[in-house]
Amino acid sequence: MFIRTGLLAIAQLALATQLVSAAQVWDLSLEYQPNSLPGETSRVFAEKLSELSGGAITVKIHYGAALGFKSVDQFDAVGDGALKIASSFMPTWSGIDPLFLISTLPLLAQSPEDAARLYSAVKPAMSNVLDKSNQVMLFVTPWPNNGIWAKKAIDDKASLKDLRVRTFDPNGTLTFRAAGAAPIQLSWADVLAQLSTGGIDAVLTSADGGGAAKLWELLSHYTEVPYASPWQMVHMNKGIFGKLSDQEKAWVRKAADEAERHGWKAVTVRVEHNYAEMRKHGMTVIDKPNDAAVATLSKAGAELIKRWEQTVGPAGKEAIARYRGNKN
């Protein structure tokens, strides 16, 4: 009796030791602040995964590019295994595949509903690109639509002329240049330094991103422009994901699905919250886009979309066709 009891205790101790040794900690790299929407959705993912796994998998989020990686770096870093997992601003991957610029094609998807339809149309193609690069696409969430943070209202063609505005991808750079501005493409981690030193006069970003960085400390006006709703992707090294048990993979997928649903739902709520916070800090918020400014950007962007369709390949063209077909 005592022998059996002793053996049972030893077996239980061995099992507990295995469970402890099997506990995993994943460092998730993120270029943005904790109070940004990507910061929020990353926490939803991490908390849900910890809950589902009973603490066996912990995701430790490193905000503000603390690990030394910007979004543009993270595609290769995750594929090579330097990072296990990351949350990346997809438009910075334009040099990897022009497909990743689809969410920032100027004025193509002007509402959260349009952005969701566009994502549905292109999701299989994006997942395939990640798969071929030794990565797994876990989930994608949108940023709120962009606007222009500046020291004045950007409400007509004249106000765009020679404006040194930060853009975040080639789409924005080419569109704003064609509209008469003097755009400078910058990673988010470089924006505050350039603003502080006078390298740029304005910033193309969402109310969410600018608010999280407290851009109201340097700029006074925000002009809403239905320019684009860029996407953020959480992606993981394929080899590490492949070594997970079927149960662990199911936990990761379920947590990712919940985070994705949260992100797409939260984007519409956060806009009004952001505007209220900006006004509280003395910002002038122009939330009804000026028709003339929109027309100027739309005309400049139409030609860019045509050029993008010529370079993106069949997968991108098919995604656009599906999106336009579903929209009509």
Coordinates of C-alpha atoms in Angstrom, one line a residue:
M1 CA 0.0 0.0 0.0
F2 CA 2.8 2.4 1.1
I3 CA 4.8 1.4 -2.0
R4 CA 1.9 2.1 -4.3
T5 CA 1.3 5.5 -2.7
G6 CA 4.9 6.4 -2.9
L7 CA 5.1 5.5 -6.6
L8 CA 2.0 7.5 -7.3
A9 CA 3.5 10.5 -5.5
I10 CA 6.7 10.2 -7.5
A11 CA 4.7 9.9 -10.8
Q12 CA 2.7 13.0 -9.9
L13 CA 5.9 14.9 -9.1
A14 CA 7.4 13.8 -12.4
L15 CA 4.4 15.0 -14.3
A16 CA 4.4 18.3 -12.5
T17 CA 8.1 18.7 -13.3
Q18 CA 7.4 18.0 -17.0
L19 CA 4.6 20.6 -17.1
V20 CA 6.8 23.2 -15.5
S21 CA 9.7 22.4 -17.9
A22 CA 7.3 22.5 -20.8
A23 CA 6.1 26.1 -20.0
Q24 CA 7.0 28.4 -22.8
V25 CA 7.6 32.2 -22.9
W26 CA 7.3 33.9 -26.2
D27 CA 8.8 37.4 -26.7
L28 CA 6.4 39.4 -29.0
S29 CA 8.1 42.4 -30.6
L30 CA 5.9 45.5 -31.3
E31 CA 6.9 48.9 -32.5
Y32 CA 3.9 50.8 -31.0
Q33 CA 2.9 51.9 -27.6
P34 CA 0.8 49.9 -25.1
N35 CA -2.2 52.1 -25.5
S36 CA -2.3 51.8 -29.3
L37 CA -4.8 49.4 -30.9
P38 CA -2.1 46.9 -31.8
G39 CA -0.9 47.1 -28.2
E40 CA -4.5 46.3 -27.1
T41 CA -5.1 43.4 -29.5
S42 CA -1.7 41.9 -28.6
R43 CA -2.7 41.9 -25.0
V44 CA -6.0 40.2 -25.8
F45 CA -4.1 37.5 -27.7
A46 CA -1.6 37.0 -24.9
E47 CA -4.2 36.9 -22.1
K48 CA -6.5 34.5 -24.0
L49 CA -3.6 32.2 -24.8
S50 CA -2.5 32.1 -21.2
E51 CA -6.0 31.4 -20.1
L52 CA -6.5 28.6 -22.6
S53 CA -3.2 27.0 -21.9
G54 CA -3.5 27.3 -18.2
G55 CA -0.3 29.4 -18.1
A56 CA 1.7 26.9 -20.1
I57 CA 2.3 29.5 -22.9
T58 CA 3.1 33.1 -21.8
V59 CA 3.4 35.9 -24.4
K60 CA 5.6 38.7 -23.2
I61 CA 4.9 41.9 -25.2
H62 CA 7.8 44.3 -25.8
Y63 CA 6.4 47.7 -26.8
G64 CA 8.0 50.6 -28.5
A65 CA 10.5 48.5 -30.5
A66 CA 12.2 47.7 -27.2
L67 CA 13.9 44.6 -28.8
G68 CA 15.5 46.7 -31.5
F69 CA 13.2 45.6 -34.3
K70 CA 11.0 47.9 -36.4
S71 CA 8.1 46.4 -38.4
V72 CA 10.2 46.4 -41.6
D73 CA 12.7 44.2 -39.9
Q74 CA 10.3 41.8 -38.3
F75 CA 9.4 39.9 -41.5
D76 CA 12.9 38.5 -41.9
A77 CA 13.5 38.3 -38.1
V78 CA 10.4 36.0 -37.6
G79 CA 11.2 34.0 -40.7
D80 CA 14.8 33.4 -39.6
G81 CA 13.8 32.6 -36.0
A82 CA 15.5 35.7 -34.5
L83 CA 12.0 36.4 -33.2
K84 CA 9.4 33.8 -32.3
I85 CA 6.5 36.1 -32.8
A86 CA 5.9 39.8 -33.7
S87 CA 3.2 42.3 -34.4
S88 CA 4.1 44.2 -37.6
F89 CA 2.7 47.2 -39.5
M90 CA 2.2 45.5 -42.9
P91 CA 2.7 48.4 -45.3
T92 CA 6.4 48.5 -44.4
W93 CA 6.8 45.1 -46.1
S94 CA 6.3 46.6 -49.6
G95 CA 9.8 45.6 -50.7
I96 CA 9.0 42.0 -49.8
D97 CA 5.8 41.7 -51.8
P98 CA 3.6 44.6 -53.1
L99 CA 0.6 42.6 -51.9
F100 CA 1.3 44.0 -48.4
L101 CA 0.4 47.5 -49.7
I102 CA -3.2 46.5 -50.5
S103 CA -4.6 48.0 -47.3
T104 CA -3.1 51.4 -48.1
L105 CA -4.1 51.8 -51.7
P106 CA -5.4 55.4 -51.6
L107 CA -9.1 55.7 -50.8
L108 CA -9.9 52.2 -51.9
A109 CA -11.4 51.1 -48.6
Q110 CA -12.9 54.2 -47.0
S111 CA -14.8 52.6 -44.1
P112 CA -14.2 49.8 -41.6
E113 CA -16.8 47.7 -43.5
D114 CA -14.9 48.2 -46.7
A115 CA -11.6 47.3 -45.0
A116 CA -13.1 44.1 -43.6
R117 CA -14.3 43.1 -47.1
L118 CA -10.9 43.8 -48.6
Y119 CA -9.2 41.7 -45.9
S120 CA -11.5 38.8 -46.5
A121 CA -10.7 39.0 -50.2
V122 CA -6.9 39.0 -49.8
K123 CA -6.4 36.9 -46.6
P124 CA -5.6 33.6 -48.4
A125 CA -3.0 35.2 -50.6
M126 CA -1.3 36.9 -47.7
S127 CA -1.3 33.7 -45.7
N128 CA 0.4 31.9 -48.6
V129 CA 3.2 34.5 -48.8
L130 CA 3.9 34.1 -45.1
D131 CA 3.9 30.3 -45.4
K132 CA 6.5 30.4 -48.2
S133 CA 8.6 32.6 -45.9
N134 CA 8.7 30.1 -43.0
Q135 CA 6.0 32.0 -41.1
V136 CA 2.4 31.6 -39.9
M137 CA -0.1 34.4 -40.2
L138 CA -2.0 34.4 -36.9
F139 CA -4.3 37.4 -37.2
V140 CA -4.7 40.8 -38.8
T141 CA -6.4 43.9 -37.4
P142 CA -6.9 47.4 -38.8
W143 CA -5.8 50.7 -37.7
P144 CA -8.5 53.4 -37.7
N145 CA -8.5 55.4 -40.9
N146 CA -5.7 57.9 -41.4
G147 CA -5.7 61.6 -41.0
I148 CA -3.1 64.4 -41.1
W149 CA -1.6 65.7 -37.8
A150 CA -0.2 69.2 -38.5
K151 CA 0.1 72.7 -37.2
K152 CA -2.8 73.9 -39.4
A153 CA -5.9 72.4 -41.0
I154 CA -5.1 70.5 -44.2
D155 CA -8.4 71.2 -45.9
D156 CA -7.6 72.2 -49.5
K157 CA -5.1 71.7 -52.2
A158 CA -3.1 74.8 -51.2
S159 CA -2.6 73.5 -47.7
L160 CA -1.0 70.3 -49.1
K161 CA 1.6 72.2 -51.2
D162 CA 5.1 71.5 -50.1
L163 CA 3.9 70.1 -46.8
R164 CA 6.7 68.0 -45.3
V165 CA 4.4 65.2 -44.2
R166 CA 5.5 61.8 -42.8
T167 CA 4.2 58.9 -44.8
F168 CA 4.6 55.2 -43.9
D169 CA 4.8 53.4 -47.2
P170 CA 5.5 54.0 -50.9
N171 CA 1.7 54.4 -51.6
G172 CA 1.5 57.4 -49.3
T173 CA 4.7 58.9 -50.5
L174 CA 3.8 58.7 -54.2
T175 CA 0.2 59.9 -53.6
F176 CA 1.1 62.9 -51.5
R177 CA 4.0 63.9 -53.8
A178 CA 1.5 63.8 -56.8
A179 CA -0.8 66.0 -54.7
G180 CA 1.9 68.6 -54.3
A181 CA 3.2 67.8 -50.9
A182 CA 6.8 67.0 -49.9
P183 CA 6.4 63.6 -48.2
I184 CA 9.1 61.8 -46.2
Q185 CA 8.7 58.1 -45.6
L186 CA 9.5 57.2 -41.9
S187 CA 9.1 54.3 -39.6
W188 CA 6.9 55.1 -36.6
A189 CA 9.9 54.8 -34.2
D190 CA 11.5 57.8 -36.0
V191 CA 8.5 60.1 -36.1
L192 CA 8.9 62.0 -32.7
A193 CA 12.6 62.7 -33.3
Q194 CA 11.9 64.1 -36.8
L195 CA 9.0 66.3 -35.5
S196 CA 11.1 67.5 -32.5
T197 CA 14.0 68.6 -34.8
G198 CA 11.9 70.1 -37.5
G199 CA 12.6 67.4 -40.0
I200 CA 8.8 67.1 -40.8
D201 CA 5.9 69.4 -40.4
A202 CA 3.0 66.9 -40.3
V203 CA 2.3 63.2 -39.8
L204 CA 0.0 60.9 -41.8
T205 CA -1.3 58.5 -39.2
S206 CA -4.5 57.6 -37.4
A207 CA -6.0 59.4 -34.5
D208 CA -5.2 56.2 -32.5
G209 CA -1.5 56.1 -33.4
G210 CA -1.0 59.8 -32.9
G211 CA -2.9 59.9 -29.7
A212 CA -1.0 57.0 -28.2
A213 CA 2.2 59.0 -29.0
K214 CA 0.7 62.3 -27.6
L215 CA 1.4 64.1 -30.8
W216 CA -0.8 66.9 -29.4
E217 CA 2.4 68.0 -27.5
L218 CA 3.9 69.0 -30.9
L219 CA 1.0 69.6 -33.3
S220 CA -2.3 71.4 -33.0
H221 CA -4.6 70.2 -35.8
Y222 CA -5.9 66.8 -37.0
T223 CA -7.7 66.6 -40.3
E224 CA -9.6 63.4 -41.0
V225 CA -8.9 62.0 -44.5
P226 CA -10.5 58.7 -45.7
Y227 CA -7.2 57.8 -47.1
A228 CA -6.6 54.2 -45.9
S229 CA -7.1 51.9 -42.9
P230 CA -3.7 50.1 -42.7
W231 CA -3.4 46.7 -41.2
Q232 CA -1.3 45.2 -38.5
M233 CA -0.3 41.5 -38.5
V234 CA 0.7 39.2 -35.7
H235 CA 2.9 36.5 -37.3
M236 CA 4.9 33.6 -35.9
N237 CA 7.9 31.5 -36.9
K238 CA 6.6 28.4 -38.8
G239 CA 9.1 26.0 -37.3
I240 CA 8.2 27.0 -33.7
F241 CA 4.5 26.8 -34.5
G242 CA 5.0 23.4 -36.2
K243 CA 6.7 21.9 -33.0
L244 CA 3.6 22.7 -30.9
S245 CA 1.2 19.9 -30.1
D246 CA -2.2 19.8 -31.8
Q247 CA -3.7 21.1 -28.6
E248 CA -1.3 23.9 -28.3
K249 CA -1.9 24.9 -31.9
A250 CA -5.6 24.9 -31.3
W251 CA -5.1 27.3 -28.3
V252 CA -3.0 29.6 -30.4
R253 CA -5.5 29.7 -33.2
K254 CA -8.4 30.3 -30.8
A255 CA -6.6 33.1 -29.1
A256 CA -5.7 34.6 -32.4
D257 CA -9.3 34.5 -33.6
E258 CA -10.5 36.2 -30.5
A259 CA -7.9 39.0 -30.8
E260 CA -8.8 39.5 -34.5
R261 CA -12.5 39.8 -33.7
H262 CA -11.7 42.2 -30.9
G263 CA -9.5 44.4 -33.1
W264 CA -12.0 44.7 -36.0
K265 CA -14.8 45.5 -33.5
A266 CA -12.8 48.0 -31.4
V267 CA -11.6 50.1 -34.4
T268 CA -15.0 51.8 -34.8
V269 CA -15.3 52.5 -31.0
R270 CA -11.8 54.0 -30.6
V271 CA -12.2 56.7 -33.2
E272 CA -14.7 58.7 -31.1
H273 CA -12.7 58.0 -28.0
N274 CA -9.6 59.3 -29.7
Y275 CA -11.3 62.5 -30.9
A276 CA -12.6 63.2 -27.4
E277 CA -9.1 62.7 -25.9
M278 CA -7.5 64.9 -28.6
R279 CA -10.0 67.8 -28.0
K280 CA -9.4 67.4 -24.3
H281 CA -5.7 68.2 -25.0
G282 CA -6.5 71.2 -27.0
M283 CA -6.4 69.7 -30.5
T284 CA -8.5 71.1 -33.3
V285 CA -10.2 68.1 -34.9
I286 CA -11.6 68.4 -38.4
D287 CA -13.7 65.3 -38.6
K288 CA -15.5 66.1 -41.9
P289 CA -13.0 65.7 -44.7
N290 CA -12.8 68.6 -47.2
D291 CA -14.1 67.5 -50.6
A292 CA -11.3 69.4 -52.5
A293 CA -8.5 67.8 -50.5
V294 CA -10.1 64.4 -50.8
A295 CA -10.5 64.9 -54.6
T296 CA -6.9 65.9 -54.9
L297 CA -5.7 62.8 -53.1
S298 CA -8.1 60.6 -54.9
K299 CA -7.0 61.8 -58.3
A300 CA -3.3 61.2 -57.3
G301 CA -4.1 57.8 -55.9
A302 CA -6.1 56.4 -58.9
E303 CA -3.0 56.3 -61.1
L304 CA -1.1 54.6 -58.3
I305 CA -3.7 51.9 -57.9
K306 CA -3.4 51.1 -61.6
R307 CA 0.4 50.9 -61.3
W308 CA 0.1 48.6 -58.3
E309 CA -2.2 46.2 -60.2
Q310 CA 0.5 45.9 -62.8
T311 CA 3.2 44.9 -60.3
V312 CA 1.4 42.8 -57.8
G313 CA 0.8 39.6 -59.7
P314 CA -2.3 37.4 -60.2
A315 CA -3.0 37.0 -56.4
G316 CA -3.4 40.7 -55.8
K317 CA -5.4 41.3 -59.0
E318 CA -7.8 38.5 -58.0
A319 CA -8.2 39.9 -54.5
I320 CA -9.0 43.4 -55.8
A321 CA -11.5 41.9 -58.3
R322 CA -13.2 39.9 -55.5
Y323 CA -13.4 43.0 -53.3
R324 CA -14.8 45.2 -56.0
G325 CA -17.3 42.4 -56.9
N326 CA -18.5 42.0 -53.3
K327 CA -18.8 45.8 -52.9
N328 CA -21.0 46.3 -55.9

